[in-house]
């Protein structure tokens, strides 16, 4: 992660496909014409059951204005099925999203040992604050690029590769190329305990729920940045209240191509979602955060037995 630039953005409309629930954009039936009521009552002594909460499920997704690369993938944890965009096997540089693996790899390799307090603090700030210096220390502690080999092997990744940036002579963890399909596999690898092991999995997932800071310039620094935005902003309270949502984003304005490389990862008990993008630096950090949120919103789906709501159009900011 390197210095971020936040610019003033305009608005464009995101077209939604299908009848989906969109948080903060529910269609409200007006009392003067669209409200409905029923005189039918539940039998005496029988409490009407609450409708099942919404979830994320495969659905059409449209996001306009990405002038580089856009892809997403969704893993259903019950079935193991991965759905997503047609190009969900195409890759982007991971940036800070991969920090959750580096932290997990470090902790798992300790076995039953307790890490030095300084290293446990670095593991926390690498996730909560996306701190680069802490990540570099952990990366060195796990043997550098060998951690990426373990990532690929242990998480059964098929489109992930180590990368050396142009003009450099060593592998950079932030430049690791990964597809959204592999990103949700990595997320599942964390969730099922493979990545961090039985002792540290809940700790890592818990740290991911404590990611902090916004896209605002005051929260974006040279060596760390606020990362609580994206997918989490596209989820309705009906999903958030079901259980913890663990997140880790990665974002850098790359000088070499003048584009933001921005990725979002979210993990719950039911699903894992990743959105990966590259787009013009002029669009700013908020644009990419809104893209991740809009994808999540478009995938929100009522389960059988719930009242279907017709969504209002969702907007994504762009220049």
PDB file of C-alpha atoms in Angstrom:
ATOM      1  CA  UNK A   1       0.000   0.000   0.000  1.00  0.00           C
ATOM      2  CA  UNK A   2       1.264   3.395  -0.979  1.00  0.00           C
ATOM      3  CA  UNK A   3      -0.159   6.948  -0.644  1.00  0.00           C
ATOM      4  CA  UNK A   4      -3.807   7.177  -1.582  1.00  0.00           C
ATOM      5  CA  UNK A   5      -5.562   9.959  -3.421  1.00  0.00           C
ATOM      6  CA  UNK A   6      -9.184  10.839  -2.714  1.00  0.00           C
ATOM      7  CA  UNK A   7     -10.882  12.953  -5.357  1.00  0.00           C
ATOM      8  CA  UNK A   8     -14.293  14.530  -5.817  1.00  0.00           C
ATOM      9  CA  UNK A   9     -16.605  12.136  -7.578  1.00  0.00           C
ATOM     10  CA  UNK A  10     -19.812  12.464  -9.600  1.00  0.00           C
ATOM     11  CA  UNK A  11     -22.635   9.960  -9.817  1.00  0.00           C
ATOM     12  CA  UNK A  12     -23.606   7.194 -12.217  1.00  0.00           C
ATOM     13  CA  UNK A  13     -26.455   4.735 -11.970  1.00  0.00           C
ATOM     14  CA  UNK A  14     -25.898   1.029 -11.404  1.00  0.00           C
ATOM     15  CA  UNK A  15     -28.454  -1.124 -13.185  1.00  0.00           C
ATOM     16  CA  UNK A  16     -29.708  -4.024 -11.072  1.00  0.00           C
ATOM     17  CA  UNK A  17     -30.785  -7.353 -12.511  1.00  0.00           C
ATOM     18  CA  UNK A  18     -33.610  -9.460 -11.111  1.00  0.00           C
ATOM     19  CA  UNK A  19     -35.796  -8.865  -8.085  1.00  0.00           C
ATOM     20  CA  UNK A  20     -33.254  -8.375  -5.328  1.00  0.00           C
ATOM     21  CA  UNK A  21     -33.215  -6.797  -1.910  1.00  0.00           C
ATOM     22  CA  UNK A  22     -31.042  -3.678  -1.915  1.00  0.00           C
ATOM     23  CA  UNK A  23     -30.036  -2.251   1.471  1.00  0.00           C
ATOM     24  CA  UNK A  24     -30.817   1.438   1.966  1.00  0.00           C
ATOM     25  CA  UNK A  25     -32.818   1.307  -1.253  1.00  0.00           C
ATOM     26  CA  UNK A  26     -35.926  -0.723  -0.456  1.00  0.00           C
ATOM     27  CA  UNK A  27     -39.084   0.131  -2.346  1.00  0.00           C
ATOM     28  CA  UNK A  28     -41.500   1.627   0.191  1.00  0.00           C
ATOM     29  CA  UNK A  29     -45.166   0.962  -0.428  1.00  0.00           C
ATOM     30  CA  UNK A  30     -46.981   4.234   0.224  1.00  0.00           C
ATOM     31  CA  UNK A  31     -50.070   4.265   2.413  1.00  0.00           C
ATOM     32  CA  UNK A  32     -51.919   6.190  -0.279  1.00  0.00           C
ATOM     33  CA  UNK A  33     -51.760   3.552  -2.950  1.00  0.00           C
ATOM     34  CA  UNK A  34     -49.272   0.802  -2.507  1.00  0.00           C
ATOM     35  CA  UNK A  35     -49.774  -0.369   1.063  1.00  0.00           C
ATOM     36  CA  UNK A  36     -51.258  -3.763   1.659  1.00  0.00           C
ATOM     37  CA  UNK A  37     -53.042  -5.251   4.635  1.00  0.00           C
ATOM     38  CA  UNK A  38     -54.767  -8.483   5.567  1.00  0.00           C
ATOM     39  CA  UNK A  39     -57.682  -9.348   7.810  1.00  0.00           C
ATOM     40  CA  UNK A  40     -56.485 -12.916   8.142  1.00  0.00           C
ATOM     41  CA  UNK A  41     -55.097 -13.649  11.593  1.00  0.00           C
ATOM     42  CA  UNK A  42     -52.876 -16.425  12.891  1.00  0.00           C
ATOM     43  CA  UNK A  43     -54.704 -19.222  14.743  1.00  0.00           C
ATOM     44  CA  UNK A  44     -55.123 -18.612  18.450  1.00  0.00           C
ATOM     45  CA  UNK A  45     -52.093 -19.765  20.434  1.00  0.00           C
ATOM     46  CA  UNK A  46     -49.811 -19.982  17.385  1.00  0.00           C
ATOM     47  CA  UNK A  47     -47.182 -17.300  16.935  1.00  0.00           C
ATOM     48  CA  UNK A  48     -46.446 -16.405  13.291  1.00  0.00           C
ATOM     49  CA  UNK A  49     -42.909 -17.408  12.430  1.00  0.00           C
ATOM     50  CA  UNK A  50     -40.392 -14.725  11.571  1.00  0.00           C
ATOM     51  CA  UNK A  51     -39.362 -14.639   7.921  1.00  0.00           C
ATOM     52  CA  UNK A  52     -35.909 -16.060   7.238  1.00  0.00           C
ATOM     53  CA  UNK A  53     -33.174 -13.422   7.005  1.00  0.00           C
ATOM     54  CA  UNK A  54     -31.715 -12.453   3.630  1.00  0.00           C
ATOM     55  CA  UNK A  55     -28.455 -13.868   2.361  1.00  0.00           C
ATOM     56  CA  UNK A  56     -26.127 -13.456  -0.623  1.00  0.00           C
ATOM     57  CA  UNK A  57     -26.745 -15.613  -3.668  1.00  0.00           C
ATOM     58  CA  UNK A  58     -25.732 -15.654  -7.322  1.00  0.00           C
ATOM     59  CA  UNK A  59     -27.554 -12.986  -9.326  1.00  0.00           C
ATOM     60  CA  UNK A  60     -26.971 -10.654 -12.285  1.00  0.00           C
ATOM     61  CA  UNK A  61     -24.567  -7.845 -11.411  1.00  0.00           C
ATOM     62  CA  UNK A  62     -23.962  -4.673 -13.387  1.00  0.00           C
ATOM     63  CA  UNK A  63     -21.511  -1.920 -12.496  1.00  0.00           C
ATOM     64  CA  UNK A  64     -20.791   0.850 -14.990  1.00  0.00           C
ATOM     65  CA  UNK A  65     -17.779   3.082 -15.308  1.00  0.00           C
ATOM     66  CA  UNK A  66     -14.904   0.741 -14.426  1.00  0.00           C
ATOM     67  CA  UNK A  67     -12.317   1.725 -17.018  1.00  0.00           C
ATOM     68  CA  UNK A  68      -9.848  -1.088 -16.440  1.00  0.00           C
ATOM     69  CA  UNK A  69     -10.811  -4.373 -14.767  1.00  0.00           C
ATOM     70  CA  UNK A  70     -13.825  -5.575 -12.819  1.00  0.00           C
ATOM     71  CA  UNK A  71     -14.567  -9.071 -11.570  1.00  0.00           C
ATOM     72  CA  UNK A  72     -16.236 -10.799  -8.632  1.00  0.00           C
ATOM     73  CA  UNK A  73     -16.836 -14.237  -7.141  1.00  0.00           C
ATOM     74  CA  UNK A  74     -19.157 -15.606  -4.463  1.00  0.00           C
ATOM     75  CA  UNK A  75     -18.632 -18.867  -2.567  1.00  0.00           C
ATOM     76  CA  UNK A  76     -21.661 -20.581  -1.038  1.00  0.00           C
ATOM     77  CA  UNK A  77     -20.137 -22.230   2.032  1.00  0.00           C
ATOM     78  CA  UNK A  78     -22.886 -24.846   2.366  1.00  0.00           C
ATOM     79  CA  UNK A  79     -22.681 -26.180  -1.175  1.00  0.00           C
ATOM     80  CA  UNK A  80     -19.096 -25.187  -1.924  1.00  0.00           C
ATOM     81  CA  UNK A  81     -20.234 -23.729  -5.247  1.00  0.00           C
ATOM     82  CA  UNK A  82     -18.461 -20.646  -6.592  1.00  0.00           C
ATOM     83  CA  UNK A  83     -20.396 -18.304  -8.873  1.00  0.00           C
ATOM     84  CA  UNK A  84     -19.380 -14.955 -10.265  1.00  0.00           C
ATOM     85  CA  UNK A  85     -18.647 -12.823 -13.280  1.00  0.00           C
ATOM     86  CA  UNK A  86     -17.628 -14.493 -16.528  1.00  0.00           C
ATOM     87  CA  UNK A  87     -14.053 -13.332 -15.944  1.00  0.00           C
ATOM     88  CA  UNK A  88     -13.800 -14.489 -12.329  1.00  0.00           C
ATOM     89  CA  UNK A  89     -10.627 -16.420 -13.201  1.00  0.00           C
ATOM     90  CA  UNK A  90      -8.858 -13.262 -14.430  1.00  0.00           C
ATOM     91  CA  UNK A  91      -6.377 -11.696 -12.043  1.00  0.00           C
ATOM     92  CA  UNK A  92      -5.477  -8.477 -10.288  1.00  0.00           C
ATOM     93  CA  UNK A  93      -2.680  -7.626  -7.859  1.00  0.00           C
ATOM     94  CA  UNK A  94      -3.881  -8.473  -4.355  1.00  0.00           C
ATOM     95  CA  UNK A  95      -2.436  -5.422  -2.570  1.00  0.00           C
ATOM     96  CA  UNK A  96      -3.275  -5.514   1.160  1.00  0.00           C
ATOM     97  CA  UNK A  97      -6.033  -8.113   0.843  1.00  0.00           C
ATOM     98  CA  UNK A  98      -3.342 -10.805   1.089  1.00  0.00           C
ATOM     99  CA  UNK A  99      -2.268  -9.596   4.530  1.00  0.00           C
ATOM    100  CA  UNK A 100      -4.876 -11.824   6.128  1.00  0.00           C
ATOM    101  CA  UNK A 101      -3.010 -14.854   4.743  1.00  0.00           C
ATOM    102  CA  UNK A 102       0.435 -13.614   5.848  1.00  0.00           C
ATOM    103  CA  UNK A 103      -0.870 -13.083   9.391  1.00  0.00           C
ATOM    104  CA  UNK A 104      -2.583 -16.486   9.393  1.00  0.00           C
ATOM    105  CA  UNK A 105       0.495 -18.257   8.067  1.00  0.00           C
ATOM    106  CA  UNK A 106       2.676 -16.696  10.752  1.00  0.00           C
ATOM    107  CA  UNK A 107       0.338 -17.686  13.585  1.00  0.00           C
ATOM    108  CA  UNK A 108      -0.299 -21.229  12.347  1.00  0.00           C
ATOM    109  CA  UNK A 109       3.409 -21.953  12.065  1.00  0.00           C
ATOM    110  CA  UNK A 110       3.876 -21.123  15.752  1.00  0.00           C
ATOM    111  CA  UNK A 111       1.935 -24.245  16.688  1.00  0.00           C
ATOM    112  CA  UNK A 112       1.193 -24.118  20.405  1.00  0.00           C
ATOM    113  CA  UNK A 113       3.716 -21.359  21.035  1.00  0.00           C
ATOM    114  CA  UNK A 114       2.607 -17.867  21.978  1.00  0.00           C
ATOM    115  CA  UNK A 115       4.041 -15.145  19.727  1.00  0.00           C
ATOM    116  CA  UNK A 116       6.069 -12.327  21.268  1.00  0.00           C
ATOM    117  CA  UNK A 117       3.723  -9.515  22.256  1.00  0.00           C
ATOM    118  CA  UNK A 118       5.295  -7.205  19.677  1.00  0.00           C
ATOM    119  CA  UNK A 119       4.546  -9.689  16.884  1.00  0.00           C
ATOM    120  CA  UNK A 120       0.996 -10.285  18.039  1.00  0.00           C
ATOM    121  CA  UNK A 121       0.464  -6.540  17.992  1.00  0.00           C
ATOM    122  CA  UNK A 122       1.889  -6.404  14.458  1.00  0.00           C
ATOM    123  CA  UNK A 123      -0.457  -9.203  13.403  1.00  0.00           C
ATOM    124  CA  UNK A 124      -3.355  -7.135  14.717  1.00  0.00           C
ATOM    125  CA  UNK A 125      -2.347  -3.847  13.087  1.00  0.00           C
ATOM    126  CA  UNK A 126      -1.588  -5.592   9.786  1.00  0.00           C
ATOM    127  CA  UNK A 127      -5.273  -6.498   9.651  1.00  0.00           C
ATOM    128  CA  UNK A 128      -7.042  -3.698  11.553  1.00  0.00           C
ATOM    129  CA  UNK A 129      -5.013  -0.816  10.093  1.00  0.00           C
ATOM    130  CA  UNK A 130      -3.554  -2.531   7.018  1.00  0.00           C
ATOM    131  CA  UNK A 131      -0.105  -1.569   8.293  1.00  0.00           C
ATOM    132  CA  UNK A 132       2.652  -2.278   5.750  1.00  0.00           C
ATOM    133  CA  UNK A 133       5.589  -2.243   8.151  1.00  0.00           C
ATOM    134  CA  UNK A 134       3.938  -4.816  10.415  1.00  0.00           C
ATOM    135  CA  UNK A 135       3.161  -6.981   7.401  1.00  0.00           C
ATOM    136  CA  UNK A 136       6.739  -6.764   6.135  1.00  0.00           C
ATOM    137  CA  UNK A 137       8.026  -7.970   9.514  1.00  0.00           C
ATOM    138  CA  UNK A 138       5.644 -10.935   9.500  1.00  0.00           C
ATOM    139  CA  UNK A 139       6.441 -11.666   5.852  1.00  0.00           C
ATOM    140  CA  UNK A 140      10.128 -11.923   6.749  1.00  0.00           C
ATOM    141  CA  UNK A 141       9.308 -14.091   9.767  1.00  0.00           C
ATOM    142  CA  UNK A 142       7.524 -16.669   7.606  1.00  0.00           C
ATOM    143  CA  UNK A 143      10.315 -16.902   5.050  1.00  0.00           C
ATOM    144  CA  UNK A 144       9.330 -14.261   2.538  1.00  0.00           C
ATOM    145  CA  UNK A 145       7.939 -15.525  -0.748  1.00  0.00           C
ATOM    146  CA  UNK A 146       7.698 -19.098   0.537  1.00  0.00           C
ATOM    147  CA  UNK A 147       4.498 -18.034   2.300  1.00  0.00           C
ATOM    148  CA  UNK A 148       2.945 -17.460  -1.124  1.00  0.00           C
ATOM    149  CA  UNK A 149       3.863 -21.013  -2.154  1.00  0.00           C
ATOM    150  CA  UNK A 150       2.090 -22.303   0.945  1.00  0.00           C
ATOM    151  CA  UNK A 151      -0.924 -20.110   0.165  1.00  0.00           C
ATOM    152  CA  UNK A 152      -1.281 -21.603  -3.292  1.00  0.00           C
ATOM    153  CA  UNK A 153      -0.820 -25.183  -2.100  1.00  0.00           C
ATOM    154  CA  UNK A 154      -2.806 -25.144   1.148  1.00  0.00           C
ATOM    155  CA  UNK A 155      -5.762 -23.194  -0.232  1.00  0.00           C
ATOM    156  CA  UNK A 156      -5.845 -25.053  -3.574  1.00  0.00           C
ATOM    157  CA  UNK A 157      -5.507 -21.912  -5.665  1.00  0.00           C
ATOM    158  CA  UNK A 158      -5.322 -22.209  -9.435  1.00  0.00           C
ATOM    159  CA  UNK A 159      -4.911 -18.652 -10.781  1.00  0.00           C
ATOM    160  CA  UNK A 160      -2.549 -17.165  -8.186  1.00  0.00           C
ATOM    161  CA  UNK A 161       1.115 -16.411  -8.924  1.00  0.00           C
ATOM    162  CA  UNK A 162       4.089 -14.646  -7.352  1.00  0.00           C
ATOM    163  CA  UNK A 163       5.140 -11.463  -9.124  1.00  0.00           C
ATOM    164  CA  UNK A 164       8.244  -9.276  -9.368  1.00  0.00           C
ATOM    165  CA  UNK A 165       7.387  -5.649 -10.176  1.00  0.00           C
ATOM    166  CA  UNK A 166       9.041  -4.042 -13.180  1.00  0.00           C
ATOM    167  CA  UNK A 167      12.450  -2.688 -12.261  1.00  0.00           C
ATOM    168  CA  UNK A 168      12.678  -4.757  -9.064  1.00  0.00           C
ATOM    169  CA  UNK A 169      14.647  -7.923  -8.340  1.00  0.00           C
ATOM    170  CA  UNK A 170      12.482  -9.549  -5.688  1.00  0.00           C
ATOM    171  CA  UNK A 171       8.938 -10.802  -5.227  1.00  0.00           C
ATOM    172  CA  UNK A 172       6.503  -8.366  -3.628  1.00  0.00           C
ATOM    173  CA  UNK A 173       3.612  -9.795  -1.619  1.00  0.00           C
ATOM    174  CA  UNK A 174       1.388  -6.894  -2.674  1.00  0.00           C
ATOM    175  CA  UNK A 175       1.902  -7.681  -6.360  1.00  0.00           C
ATOM    176  CA  UNK A 176       0.775 -11.300  -6.020  1.00  0.00           C
ATOM    177  CA  UNK A 177      -1.673 -11.885  -8.868  1.00  0.00           C
ATOM    178  CA  UNK A 178      -4.949 -13.517  -7.827  1.00  0.00           C
ATOM    179  CA  UNK A 179      -8.381 -14.038  -9.305  1.00  0.00           C
ATOM    180  CA  UNK A 180     -11.647 -13.402  -7.469  1.00  0.00           C
ATOM    181  CA  UNK A 181     -12.275 -17.153  -7.610  1.00  0.00           C
ATOM    182  CA  UNK A 182      -8.993 -17.758  -5.797  1.00  0.00           C
ATOM    183  CA  UNK A 183      -9.715 -14.874  -3.403  1.00  0.00           C
ATOM    184  CA  UNK A 184     -12.881 -16.567  -2.113  1.00  0.00           C
ATOM    185  CA  UNK A 185     -10.936 -19.809  -1.842  1.00  0.00           C
ATOM    186  CA  UNK A 186      -8.393 -17.957   0.275  1.00  0.00           C
ATOM    187  CA  UNK A 187     -11.251 -16.568   2.378  1.00  0.00           C
ATOM    188  CA  UNK A 188     -12.638 -20.055   2.890  1.00  0.00           C
ATOM    189  CA  UNK A 189      -9.136 -21.244   3.780  1.00  0.00           C
ATOM    190  CA  UNK A 190      -9.153 -18.691   6.599  1.00  0.00           C
ATOM    191  CA  UNK A 191     -12.720 -19.465   7.654  1.00  0.00           C
ATOM    192  CA  UNK A 192     -12.345 -23.252   7.820  1.00  0.00           C
ATOM    193  CA  UNK A 193      -9.195 -23.065   9.930  1.00  0.00           C
ATOM    194  CA  UNK A 194      -6.684 -24.222   7.339  1.00  0.00           C
ATOM    195  CA  UNK A 195      -4.844 -20.907   7.169  1.00  0.00           C
ATOM    196  CA  UNK A 196      -4.385 -20.005  10.841  1.00  0.00           C
ATOM    197  CA  UNK A 197      -4.906 -23.392  12.475  1.00  0.00           C
ATOM    198  CA  UNK A 198      -7.245 -24.325  15.327  1.00  0.00           C
ATOM    199  CA  UNK A 199      -5.667 -22.040  17.908  1.00  0.00           C
ATOM    200  CA  UNK A 200      -5.716 -18.793  15.922  1.00  0.00           C
ATOM    201  CA  UNK A 201      -8.584 -18.977  13.401  1.00  0.00           C
ATOM    202  CA  UNK A 202     -11.182 -17.250  15.583  1.00  0.00           C
ATOM    203  CA  UNK A 203      -8.629 -14.605  16.535  1.00  0.00           C
ATOM    204  CA  UNK A 204      -7.879 -13.792  12.898  1.00  0.00           C
ATOM    205  CA  UNK A 205     -11.562 -13.685  11.941  1.00  0.00           C
ATOM    206  CA  UNK A 206     -12.207 -11.501  14.981  1.00  0.00           C
ATOM    207  CA  UNK A 207      -9.481  -9.051  13.978  1.00  0.00           C
ATOM    208  CA  UNK A 208     -11.077  -8.860  10.538  1.00  0.00           C
ATOM    209  CA  UNK A 209     -14.321  -7.670  12.143  1.00  0.00           C
ATOM    210  CA  UNK A 210     -12.355  -4.870  13.822  1.00  0.00           C
ATOM    211  CA  UNK A 211     -10.919  -3.325  10.640  1.00  0.00           C
ATOM    212  CA  UNK A 212     -11.160   0.434  11.125  1.00  0.00           C
ATOM    213  CA  UNK A 213     -10.875   3.725   9.296  1.00  0.00           C
ATOM    214  CA  UNK A 214     -12.618   5.252   6.315  1.00  0.00           C
ATOM    215  CA  UNK A 215     -11.716   6.311   2.801  1.00  0.00           C
ATOM    216  CA  UNK A 216     -11.241   9.885   4.026  1.00  0.00           C
ATOM    217  CA  UNK A 217      -7.832  11.467   3.449  1.00  0.00           C
ATOM    218  CA  UNK A 218      -7.258  11.757   7.210  1.00  0.00           C
ATOM    219  CA  UNK A 219      -7.440   7.953   7.489  1.00  0.00           C
ATOM    220  CA  UNK A 220      -5.171   7.228   4.526  1.00  0.00           C
ATOM    221  CA  UNK A 221      -1.441   7.353   5.233  1.00  0.00           C
ATOM    222  CA  UNK A 222       1.736   6.291   3.462  1.00  0.00           C
ATOM    223  CA  UNK A 223       2.211   3.028   5.420  1.00  0.00           C
ATOM    224  CA  UNK A 224      -1.313   2.193   6.558  1.00  0.00           C
ATOM    225  CA  UNK A 225      -4.874   3.202   5.842  1.00  0.00           C
ATOM    226  CA  UNK A 226      -8.482   3.007   6.939  1.00  0.00           C
ATOM    227  CA  UNK A 227     -10.135  -0.026   5.389  1.00  0.00           C
ATOM    228  CA  UNK A 228     -13.638  -0.359   6.817  1.00  0.00           C
ATOM    229  CA  UNK A 229     -15.658   0.163   3.651  1.00  0.00           C
ATOM    230  CA  UNK A 230     -16.756  -1.719   0.544  1.00  0.00           C
ATOM    231  CA  UNK A 231     -18.730  -4.964   0.837  1.00  0.00           C
ATOM    232  CA  UNK A 232     -19.690  -4.256   4.443  1.00  0.00           C
ATOM    233  CA  UNK A 233     -21.466  -1.070   3.302  1.00  0.00           C
ATOM    234  CA  UNK A 234     -23.585  -2.989   0.803  1.00  0.00           C
ATOM    235  CA  UNK A 235     -25.049  -5.427   3.333  1.00  0.00           C
ATOM    236  CA  UNK A 236     -28.420  -4.847   5.005  1.00  0.00           C
ATOM    237  CA  UNK A 237     -28.782  -5.149   8.771  1.00  0.00           C
ATOM    238  CA  UNK A 238     -30.653  -8.404   8.214  1.00  0.00           C
ATOM    239  CA  UNK A 239     -27.363  -9.965   7.141  1.00  0.00           C
ATOM    240  CA  UNK A 240     -25.018  -8.058   9.443  1.00  0.00           C
ATOM    241  CA  UNK A 241     -27.048  -9.043  12.508  1.00  0.00           C
ATOM    242  CA  UNK A 242     -26.878 -12.755  11.661  1.00  0.00           C
ATOM    243  CA  UNK A 243     -23.267 -12.941  12.751  1.00  0.00           C
ATOM    244  CA  UNK A 244     -19.847 -11.369  12.341  1.00  0.00           C
ATOM    245  CA  UNK A 245     -18.728 -10.172   8.919  1.00  0.00           C
ATOM    246  CA  UNK A 246     -14.944 -10.457   8.615  1.00  0.00           C
ATOM    247  CA  UNK A 247     -13.369  -8.190   5.978  1.00  0.00           C
ATOM    248  CA  UNK A 248     -10.021  -7.290   4.468  1.00  0.00           C
ATOM    249  CA  UNK A 249      -9.586  -4.869   1.598  1.00  0.00           C
ATOM    250  CA  UNK A 250      -6.539  -4.076  -0.504  1.00  0.00           C
ATOM    251  CA  UNK A 251      -6.008  -0.785  -2.337  1.00  0.00           C
ATOM    252  CA  UNK A 252      -3.147   1.086  -3.966  1.00  0.00           C
ATOM    253  CA  UNK A 253      -2.861   3.792  -6.601  1.00  0.00           C
ATOM    254  CA  UNK A 254      -0.116   2.262  -8.762  1.00  0.00           C
ATOM    255  CA  UNK A 255       2.145   4.824 -10.389  1.00  0.00           C
ATOM    256  CA  UNK A 256       3.232   2.417 -13.109  1.00  0.00           C
ATOM    257  CA  UNK A 257      -0.211   2.283 -14.743  1.00  0.00           C
ATOM    258  CA  UNK A 258      -1.955   5.249 -13.109  1.00  0.00           C
ATOM    259  CA  UNK A 259      -4.768   3.035 -11.839  1.00  0.00           C
ATOM    260  CA  UNK A 260      -6.240   2.104  -8.505  1.00  0.00           C
ATOM    261  CA  UNK A 261      -5.842  -1.602  -7.816  1.00  0.00           C
ATOM    262  CA  UNK A 262      -8.657  -2.144  -5.318  1.00  0.00           C
ATOM    263  CA  UNK A 263     -10.013  -5.411  -3.947  1.00  0.00           C
ATOM    264  CA  UNK A 264     -12.569  -6.358  -1.302  1.00  0.00           C
ATOM    265  CA  UNK A 265     -12.976  -9.598   0.654  1.00  0.00           C
ATOM    266  CA  UNK A 266     -15.743 -10.496   3.128  1.00  0.00           C
ATOM    267  CA  UNK A 267     -16.314 -13.734   5.034  1.00  0.00           C
ATOM    268  CA  UNK A 268     -19.392 -14.920   6.937  1.00  0.00           C
ATOM    269  CA  UNK A 269     -20.714 -18.263   8.169  1.00  0.00           C
ATOM    270  CA  UNK A 270     -22.744 -18.643   4.965  1.00  0.00           C
ATOM    271  CA  UNK A 271     -20.667 -17.151   2.161  1.00  0.00           C
ATOM    272  CA  UNK A 272     -17.391 -15.579   1.037  1.00  0.00           C
ATOM    273  CA  UNK A 273     -17.413 -12.687  -1.457  1.00  0.00           C
ATOM    274  CA  UNK A 274     -14.565 -11.000  -3.314  1.00  0.00           C
ATOM    275  CA  UNK A 275     -14.647  -8.046  -5.696  1.00  0.00           C
ATOM    276  CA  UNK A 276     -11.512  -7.026  -7.612  1.00  0.00           C
ATOM    277  CA  UNK A 277     -11.009  -3.872  -9.682  1.00  0.00           C
ATOM    278  CA  UNK A 278      -8.559  -1.671 -11.558  1.00  0.00           C
ATOM    279  CA  UNK A 279      -9.656   1.787 -12.656  1.00  0.00           C
ATOM    280  CA  UNK A 280      -8.380   5.268 -13.434  1.00  0.00           C
ATOM    281  CA  UNK A 281      -6.653   7.040 -10.565  1.00  0.00           C
ATOM    282  CA  UNK A 282      -8.766  10.122 -11.283  1.00  0.00           C
ATOM    283  CA  UNK A 283     -11.866   8.323  -9.987  1.00  0.00           C
ATOM    284  CA  UNK A 284     -10.512   8.156  -6.441  1.00  0.00           C
ATOM    285  CA  UNK A 285     -10.724   5.641  -3.622  1.00  0.00           C
ATOM    286  CA  UNK A 286     -14.419   6.199  -2.925  1.00  0.00           C
ATOM    287  CA  UNK A 287     -15.348   4.973  -6.384  1.00  0.00           C
ATOM    288  CA  UNK A 288     -13.817   1.542  -5.813  1.00  0.00           C
ATOM    289  CA  UNK A 289     -15.339   1.294  -2.348  1.00  0.00           C
ATOM    290  CA  UNK A 290     -18.748   1.988  -3.898  1.00  0.00           C
ATOM    291  CA  UNK A 291     -18.217  -0.672  -6.562  1.00  0.00           C
ATOM    292  CA  UNK A 292     -17.618  -3.309  -3.874  1.00  0.00           C
ATOM    293  CA  UNK A 293     -20.686  -2.159  -1.952  1.00  0.00           C
ATOM    294  CA  UNK A 294     -22.864  -2.200  -5.061  1.00  0.00           C
ATOM    295  CA  UNK A 295     -21.892  -5.767  -5.946  1.00  0.00           C
ATOM    296  CA  UNK A 296     -22.802  -6.940  -2.457  1.00  0.00           C
ATOM    297  CA  UNK A 297     -26.110  -5.075  -2.643  1.00  0.00           C
ATOM    298  CA  UNK A 298     -27.024  -6.654  -5.949  1.00  0.00           C
ATOM    299  CA  UNK A 299     -26.371 -10.143  -4.567  1.00  0.00           C
ATOM    300  CA  UNK A 300     -28.608  -9.709  -1.507  1.00  0.00           C
ATOM    301  CA  UNK A 301     -31.432 -12.220  -1.895  1.00  0.00           C
ATOM    302  CA  UNK A 302     -34.502 -12.971   0.173  1.00  0.00           C
ATOM    303  CA  UNK A 303     -34.783 -16.598   1.250  1.00  0.00           C
ATOM    304  CA  UNK A 304     -37.976 -18.624   0.683  1.00  0.00           C
ATOM    305  CA  UNK A 305     -40.748 -17.430   2.958  1.00  0.00           C
ATOM    306  CA  UNK A 306     -39.603 -13.819   3.114  1.00  0.00           C
ATOM    307  CA  UNK A 307     -41.414 -10.870   1.585  1.00  0.00           C
ATOM    308  CA  UNK A 308     -39.840  -9.921  -1.736  1.00  0.00           C
ATOM    309  CA  UNK A 309     -39.052  -6.243  -2.097  1.00  0.00           C
ATOM    310  CA  UNK A 310     -38.500  -4.566  -5.418  1.00  0.00           C
ATOM    311  CA  UNK A 311     -35.198  -2.644  -5.375  1.00  0.00           C
ATOM    312  CA  UNK A 312     -34.651   0.972  -6.175  1.00  0.00           C
ATOM    313  CA  UNK A 313     -31.688   1.803  -8.429  1.00  0.00           C
ATOM    314  CA  UNK A 314     -28.344   1.918  -6.632  1.00  0.00           C
ATOM    315  CA  UNK A 315     -25.763   4.509  -7.524  1.00  0.00           C
ATOM    316  CA  UNK A 316     -22.006   4.324  -7.742  1.00  0.00           C
ATOM    317  CA  UNK A 317     -19.904   7.462  -7.754  1.00  0.00           C
ATOM    318  CA  UNK A 318     -17.585   8.130 -10.629  1.00  0.00           C
ATOM    319  CA  UNK A 319     -15.921  11.028 -12.363  1.00  0.00           C
TER     320      UNK A 319
END
